[in-house]
Amino acid sequence: MENKFNFKRFRRLRYNPVVRDMVRETALSKNDLIYPLFVVPGENVKNPVKSMPGVFQHSIDTLVEECKEVKHLGIPAIILFGIPEHKDPEGLEAYDPHGIVQKAIHAIKEKVNDLLIITDVCLCEYTSHGHCGILSGDKILNDETIAVLSKEAVSHVEAGADMVAPSDMMDGRVFAIRKALDYKGYTYIPIMSYAAKYSSGYYGPFRDAAESAPSFGDRRSHQMDIANFNEAIREVEADIEEGADIVMVKPAGPYLDVIREVKQRFEMPTSAYQVSGEYSMIKAAGQNGWIDEERVMIESLIAIKRAGADMILTYFAKEAAKWIDNNQK
Ligand code: PBG
Ligand code: ZN
């Protein structure tokens, strides 16, 4: 018999919540989550980051407690950012075996079982000028910088890091880090490269958390122009050729088109960083009662997965894990 009306009835699958659950195409899993954490010198420190409600700078002791909670919530991985005691023009503490990140890794590995530790590899947290590399005048030297980044990556792994994540956007750094790790026998340590990292206004709050704002100029000589898509593909392709095991797009929400294309084109494990500004905007609007914070949080994370990300680095990881416990079967 012919349909009375010549149109499709999409609503048939929307009336019943059980059916809705059955036909849902994208799910959030705890295995998708990577939680960023900031470690500072001192003891018993838990400094709230003003521009990021719910995010703190931790000393190593409180960081370990935080990691226990993260593990307990079922989040598989953290990414660590260190704020050193002393900054200098060369960022020497970045590869000091007794540096803040190295000590933090030892402490976590001693006290928390089976929590994957990823480290952010860059120099901006360690340099007195806040730039991501070694300077000559006001220019960042590429090849001198990747030599230092390689030392930093090796030093993190020697301290016990399970994975390294170069975020600097110097050319050739994945190749240099891969070579340095392999030379030391760390052939089994994966590299998650910040492959398509844009020069974004959304990093503002992070620079409070990591105390890494550049003292002059900006990051446009190495991070990507926000308007470029084809270039992102070339960046990702180069990182894969150089040996990246996981490729990241950053920020996430405003660059869903890039995430989608990277995943479809390269079929590589793909991560996306929902950055500080994305987090803080949702938090702020939520705190003002302007949006339903939990709903928007989940919507933002589902959107990133729907675009094609396998993993999401997000300051919402703990809240999302709790939401998954309460809402997903
Ligand atoms: C360091 C780094 C930054 C972020 C991650 N690693 C800051 C920057 O590039 O200025 C941003 C993360 C965020 O905003 O949450 N290079
Ligand atoms: Zn940097």
Short mmCIF file of C-alpha atoms and ligand atoms in Angstrom, two decimals:
data_model
loop_
_atom_site.label_atom_id
_atom_site.label_comp_id
_atom_site.label_asym_id
_atom_site.label_seq_id
_atom_site.Cartn_x
_atom_site.Cartn_y
_atom_site.Cartn_z
CA MET A 1 0.00 0.00 0.00
CA GLU A 2 1.20 3.43 -0.76
CA ASN A 3 2.10 5.89 1.97
CA LYS A 4 -0.69 8.36 2.49
CA PHE A 5 1.74 11.23 2.63
CA ASN A 6 4.86 11.42 0.58
CA PHE A 7 7.30 12.35 3.29
CA LYS A 8 9.60 10.70 5.83
CA ARG A 9 8.57 10.36 9.46
CA PHE A 10 11.82 10.91 11.36
CA ARG A 11 9.89 11.44 14.56
CA ARG A 12 9.01 7.74 14.73
CA LEU A 13 12.44 7.10 16.25
CA ARG A 14 12.21 10.06 18.61
CA TYR A 15 9.03 9.43 20.61
CA ASN A 16 10.30 6.65 22.81
CA PRO A 17 13.40 7.24 24.96
CA VAL A 18 14.38 3.59 24.66
CA VAL A 19 14.39 3.86 20.89
CA ARG A 20 16.28 7.13 21.09
CA ASP A 21 18.97 5.39 23.12
CA MET A 22 19.13 2.57 20.56
CA VAL A 23 19.64 4.76 17.52
CA ARG A 24 22.09 7.24 19.09
CA GLU A 25 25.15 7.40 16.84
CA THR A 26 27.78 8.89 19.13
CA ALA A 27 28.62 8.03 22.72
CA LEU A 28 31.05 9.48 25.16
CA SER A 29 33.25 7.00 26.96
CA LYS A 30 35.63 7.48 29.87
CA ASN A 31 38.32 6.00 27.64
CA ASP A 32 38.03 9.12 25.49
CA LEU A 33 39.07 11.45 28.28
CA ILE A 34 42.45 12.98 29.07
CA TYR A 35 42.61 15.34 32.04
CA PRO A 36 45.08 18.28 32.01
CA LEU A 37 46.83 19.02 35.33
CA PHE A 38 49.18 21.82 36.43
CA VAL A 39 52.01 21.23 38.88
CA VAL A 40 53.81 23.98 40.82
CA PRO A 41 56.60 23.97 43.43
CA GLY A 42 55.76 23.92 47.12
CA GLU A 43 53.73 21.83 49.53
CA ASN A 44 50.04 21.58 50.18
CA VAL A 45 49.33 24.03 47.35
CA LYS A 46 45.96 23.99 45.62
CA ASN A 47 45.71 27.41 43.95
CA PRO A 48 42.45 28.08 42.15
CA VAL A 49 43.02 29.40 38.63
CA LYS A 50 40.77 32.48 38.59
CA SER A 51 39.84 32.33 34.95
CA MET A 52 39.13 28.58 35.09
CA PRO A 53 36.65 27.72 37.84
CA GLY A 54 37.31 24.19 39.12
CA VAL A 55 40.91 24.11 37.86
CA PHE A 56 43.87 24.36 40.26
CA GLN A 57 47.63 24.57 40.32
CA HIS A 58 48.79 21.69 42.49
CA SER A 59 51.98 21.04 44.39
CA ILE A 60 53.20 17.47 44.00
CA ASP A 61 51.51 16.20 47.19
CA THR A 62 48.04 17.49 46.31
CA LEU A 63 48.61 16.50 42.68
CA VAL A 64 49.06 12.90 43.75
CA GLU A 65 45.75 13.04 45.65
CA GLU A 66 44.09 14.54 42.59
CA CYS A 67 45.50 11.74 40.43
CA LYS A 68 44.04 9.15 42.80
CA GLU A 69 40.63 10.73 42.38
CA VAL A 70 41.04 10.92 38.59
CA LYS A 71 41.95 7.23 38.52
CA HIS A 72 39.05 6.39 40.84
CA LEU A 73 36.64 8.16 38.48
CA GLY A 74 37.79 5.88 35.69
CA ILE A 75 39.69 8.46 33.66
CA PRO A 76 42.60 6.62 32.01
CA ALA A 77 45.06 9.44 31.36
CA ILE A 78 46.35 12.85 32.42
CA ILE A 79 48.47 15.41 30.61
CA LEU A 80 50.91 17.24 32.85
CA PHE A 81 52.04 20.86 32.64
CA GLY A 82 54.82 22.10 34.90
CA ILE A 83 55.46 25.55 36.28
CA PRO A 84 59.10 25.61 37.39
CA GLU A 85 60.65 27.38 40.37
CA HIS A 86 63.07 29.30 38.17
CA LYS A 87 62.60 30.44 34.62
CA ASP A 88 65.51 31.47 32.41
CA PRO A 89 65.94 32.43 28.75
CA GLU A 90 66.82 28.85 27.75
CA GLY A 91 64.17 27.06 29.79
CA LEU A 92 66.79 24.85 31.44
CA GLU A 93 64.40 23.25 33.93
CA ALA A 94 62.51 21.66 31.06
CA TYR A 95 65.05 18.83 30.97
CA ASP A 96 66.35 18.90 34.53
CA PRO A 97 66.02 15.40 36.03
CA HIS A 98 64.99 17.13 39.25
CA GLY A 99 62.60 19.53 37.50
CA ILE A 100 59.02 19.97 38.62
CA VAL A 101 57.43 17.68 36.00
CA GLN A 102 60.07 15.00 36.43
CA LYS A 103 59.55 14.96 40.21
CA ALA A 104 55.79 14.93 39.78
CA ILE A 105 55.95 11.94 37.44
CA HIS A 106 58.04 9.98 39.95
CA ALA A 107 55.59 10.78 42.74
CA ILE A 108 52.51 9.81 40.72
CA LYS A 109 54.09 6.59 39.48
CA GLU A 110 54.97 5.67 43.05
CA LYS A 111 51.49 6.31 44.49
CA VAL A 112 48.96 5.76 41.72
CA ASN A 113 48.63 2.55 39.73
CA ASP A 114 47.85 2.44 36.06
CA LEU A 115 47.25 6.09 35.34
CA LEU A 116 48.72 6.98 31.96
CA ILE A 117 50.96 10.03 32.19
CA ILE A 118 51.32 12.17 29.11
CA THR A 119 53.58 15.22 29.30
CA ASP A 120 53.28 18.46 27.41
CA VAL A 121 56.60 19.15 25.71
CA CYS A 122 57.21 22.85 25.11
CA LEU A 123 59.44 25.59 26.47
CA CYS A 124 56.96 28.40 27.14
CA GLU A 125 56.32 27.26 30.71
CA TYR A 126 60.07 27.27 31.40
CA THR A 127 61.42 30.33 29.62
CA SER A 128 61.61 33.71 31.36
CA HIS A 129 60.27 35.37 28.19
CA GLY A 130 57.38 32.90 27.89
CA HIS A 131 58.15 31.95 24.30
CA CYS A 132 57.99 28.37 23.06
CA GLY A 133 61.64 28.23 22.04
CA ILE A 134 65.15 29.60 22.14
CA LEU A 135 65.30 33.23 21.05
CA SER A 136 67.71 35.21 18.96
CA GLY A 137 66.56 38.79 19.41
CA ASP A 138 62.82 38.53 18.98
CA LYS A 139 62.93 35.45 16.70
CA ILE A 140 62.44 31.86 17.80
CA LEU A 141 65.21 29.66 16.45
CA ASN A 142 63.69 26.49 15.03
CA ASP A 143 66.49 23.95 14.95
CA GLU A 144 68.09 25.05 18.22
CA THR A 145 64.68 24.73 19.85
CA ILE A 146 63.93 21.21 18.61
CA ALA A 147 67.25 20.06 20.06
CA VAL A 148 66.12 21.28 23.49
CA LEU A 149 62.63 19.83 23.06
CA SER A 150 64.21 16.45 22.34
CA LYS A 151 66.13 16.64 25.60
CA GLU A 152 62.94 17.61 27.40
CA ALA A 153 61.01 14.67 25.95
CA VAL A 154 63.76 12.19 26.83
CA SER A 155 63.94 13.61 30.34
CA HIS A 156 60.17 13.20 30.84
CA VAL A 157 60.35 9.60 29.67
CA GLU A 158 63.38 8.88 31.87
CA ALA A 159 61.28 10.12 34.79
CA GLY A 160 58.53 7.67 33.85
CA ALA A 161 56.21 9.43 31.39
CA ASP A 162 54.20 7.01 29.25
CA MET A 163 53.70 9.33 26.29
CA VAL A 164 54.98 12.73 25.18
CA ALA A 165 52.98 15.49 23.53
CA PRO A 166 55.01 18.20 21.79
CA SER A 167 52.93 21.40 21.68
CA ASP A 168 55.50 23.87 20.39
CA MET A 169 54.78 23.83 16.62
CA MET A 170 58.42 24.05 15.59
CA ASP A 171 59.12 22.34 12.26
CA GLY A 172 60.69 18.91 12.46
CA ARG A 173 60.21 18.45 16.19
CA VAL A 174 58.37 15.15 15.95
CA PHE A 175 61.22 13.71 13.88
CA ALA A 176 63.81 15.06 16.31
CA ILE A 177 61.97 13.75 19.38
CA ARG A 178 61.35 10.33 17.79
CA LYS A 179 65.03 10.03 16.95
CA ALA A 180 66.11 11.08 20.44
CA LEU A 181 63.72 8.66 22.14
CA ASP A 182 64.71 5.76 19.90
CA TYR A 183 68.40 6.46 20.41
CA LYS A 184 67.86 6.06 24.17
CA GLY A 185 65.93 2.83 23.65
CA TYR A 186 62.46 4.31 24.15
CA THR A 187 61.19 2.98 20.85
CA TYR A 188 57.93 1.96 22.53
CA ILE A 189 56.95 5.40 23.82
CA PRO A 190 54.24 6.99 21.65
CA ILE A 191 54.21 10.61 20.52
CA MET A 192 50.94 12.51 20.50
CA SER A 193 51.73 15.58 18.44
CA TYR A 194 49.85 18.83 18.65
CA ALA A 195 49.74 18.60 14.87
CA ALA A 196 47.24 21.28 13.85
CA LYS A 197 47.57 23.85 16.59
CA TYR A 198 46.13 27.25 15.86
CA SER A 199 47.24 30.63 17.17
CA SER A 200 44.07 30.98 19.18
CA GLY A 201 42.53 33.52 21.48
CA TYR A 202 40.98 30.58 23.33
CA TYR A 203 44.29 29.86 25.13
CA GLY A 204 43.96 32.98 27.31
CA PRO A 205 42.94 31.31 30.59
CA PHE A 206 45.58 28.57 30.20
CA ARG A 207 48.32 31.16 30.25
CA ASP A 208 47.15 32.16 33.75
CA ALA A 209 47.18 28.52 34.82
CA ALA A 210 50.61 27.79 33.33
CA GLU A 211 52.04 31.29 33.90
CA SER A 212 53.27 31.14 30.33
CA ALA A 213 52.04 34.29 28.60
CA PRO A 214 54.74 35.65 26.27
CA SER A 215 56.37 38.79 27.69
CA PHE A 216 56.30 40.40 24.23
CA GLY A 217 54.80 39.56 20.86
CA ASP A 218 52.65 36.51 20.23
CA ARG A 219 52.84 32.96 18.89
CA ARG A 220 51.94 33.63 15.28
CA SER A 221 55.39 32.77 13.96
CA HIS A 222 54.84 29.11 14.79
CA GLN A 223 51.17 28.42 15.60
CA MET A 224 48.77 28.25 12.66
CA ASP A 225 46.70 31.06 11.24
CA ILE A 226 43.10 30.58 12.35
CA ALA A 227 41.82 30.92 8.79
CA ASN A 228 43.75 27.99 7.32
CA PHE A 229 42.40 24.53 6.59
CA ASN A 230 44.61 23.10 3.83
CA GLU A 231 47.68 24.00 5.82
CA ALA A 232 46.34 22.00 8.77
CA ILE A 233 46.22 18.94 6.54
CA ARG A 234 49.82 19.50 5.48
CA GLU A 235 50.88 19.95 9.12
CA VAL A 236 49.21 16.72 10.17
CA GLU A 237 50.60 14.82 7.21
CA ALA A 238 54.12 16.00 8.03
CA ASP A 239 53.80 14.96 11.68
CA ILE A 240 52.61 11.49 10.65
CA GLU A 241 55.55 11.16 8.28
CA GLU A 242 57.90 12.25 11.06
CA GLY A 243 56.56 9.55 13.36
CA ALA A 244 53.56 10.87 15.30
CA ASP A 245 51.40 8.05 16.67
CA ILE A 246 48.42 10.21 17.62
CA VAL A 247 47.63 13.53 15.95
CA MET A 248 45.89 16.36 17.73
CA VAL A 249 43.75 19.24 16.57
CA LYS A 250 43.62 22.25 18.89
CA PRO A 251 41.37 24.03 19.83
CA ALA A 252 38.53 21.55 19.33
CA GLY A 253 35.06 23.11 19.20
CA PRO A 254 35.85 25.95 16.77
CA TYR A 255 37.81 23.56 14.48
CA LEU A 256 35.42 20.62 14.05
CA ASP A 257 35.87 20.81 10.28
CA VAL A 258 39.58 20.16 10.73
CA ILE A 259 38.97 17.25 13.13
CA ARG A 260 36.57 15.65 10.67
CA GLU A 261 38.94 15.93 7.72
CA VAL A 262 42.00 14.75 9.66
CA LYS A 263 40.18 11.66 10.91
CA GLN A 264 38.69 10.76 7.54
CA ARG A 265 41.76 11.44 5.49
CA PHE A 266 44.50 9.88 7.61
CA GLU A 267 42.57 7.28 9.62
CA MET A 268 44.96 7.88 12.51
CA PRO A 269 44.19 7.92 16.21
CA THR A 270 43.05 11.51 16.53
CA SER A 271 42.78 13.66 19.61
CA ALA A 272 41.26 17.08 20.11
CA TYR A 273 42.04 19.60 22.82
CA GLN A 274 39.02 21.39 24.23
CA VAL A 275 41.13 24.29 25.44
CA SER A 276 40.92 26.59 28.42
CA GLY A 277 38.82 29.29 26.73
CA GLU A 278 36.26 26.76 25.51
CA TYR A 279 35.99 25.48 29.08
CA SER A 280 35.87 28.86 30.76
CA MET A 281 33.16 30.23 28.48
CA ILE A 282 30.87 27.32 29.30
CA LYS A 283 31.70 27.62 33.01
CA ALA A 284 31.09 31.36 33.08
CA ALA A 285 27.77 31.20 31.28
CA GLY A 286 26.74 28.30 33.50
CA GLN A 287 27.64 30.19 36.67
CA ASN A 288 25.60 33.13 35.46
CA GLY A 289 22.60 30.90 34.93
CA TRP A 290 22.63 31.75 31.23
CA ILE A 291 22.99 28.17 30.04
CA ASP A 292 22.54 24.72 31.53
CA GLU A 293 26.22 24.03 32.13
CA GLU A 294 26.01 20.25 32.26
CA ARG A 295 23.98 20.01 29.08
CA VAL A 296 26.30 22.30 27.17
CA MET A 297 29.37 20.51 28.51
CA ILE A 298 28.09 17.19 27.18
CA GLU A 299 26.94 18.76 23.93
CA SER A 300 30.38 20.27 23.39
CA LEU A 301 32.12 16.94 24.02
CA ILE A 302 29.72 14.91 21.90
CA ALA A 303 30.21 17.40 19.06
CA ILE A 304 33.97 16.86 19.19
CA LYS A 305 33.51 13.08 19.08
CA ARG A 306 30.88 13.30 16.36
CA ALA A 307 33.36 15.27 14.25
CA GLY A 308 35.77 12.32 14.49
CA ALA A 309 37.98 12.68 17.57
CA ASP A 310 38.90 9.46 19.35
CA MET A 311 40.17 11.24 22.45
CA ILE A 312 39.46 14.59 24.07
CA LEU A 313 41.78 16.54 26.31
CA THR A 314 39.37 18.45 28.50
CA TYR A 315 39.18 20.28 31.82
CA PHE A 316 35.67 18.78 32.07
CA ALA A 317 37.07 15.23 32.27
CA LYS A 318 36.11 14.65 35.91
CA GLU A 319 32.61 16.09 35.48
CA ALA A 320 32.13 14.18 32.24
CA ALA A 321 33.19 10.92 33.92
CA LYS A 322 30.60 11.50 36.64
CA TRP A 323 27.97 12.28 34.02
CA ILE A 324 28.80 9.04 32.20
CA ASP A 325 28.36 7.11 35.47
CA ASN A 326 24.95 8.67 36.05
CA ASN A 327 23.56 8.81 32.53
CA GLN A 328 24.99 6.19 30.23
CA LYS A 329 24.25 2.51 30.26
C1 PBG B 1 51.99 25.22 25.46
C2 PBG B 1 50.53 24.93 25.46
C3 PBG B 1 49.45 25.83 25.42
C4 PBG B 1 48.29 25.07 25.55
C5 PBG B 1 48.69 23.75 25.64
N1 PBG B 1 50.08 23.67 25.57
C6 PBG B 1 49.43 27.31 25.36
C7 PBG B 1 49.87 28.03 24.19
O1 PBG B 1 50.22 27.45 23.15
O2 PBG B 1 49.90 29.24 24.31
C8 PBG B 1 46.89 25.62 25.59
C9 PBG B 1 45.90 24.82 26.35
C10 PBG B 1 44.66 25.54 26.77
O3 PBG B 1 44.39 26.70 26.41
O4 PBG B 1 43.91 24.90 27.50
N2 PBG B 1 52.53 25.55 24.24
ZN ZN B 2 54.59 26.72 24.09
#
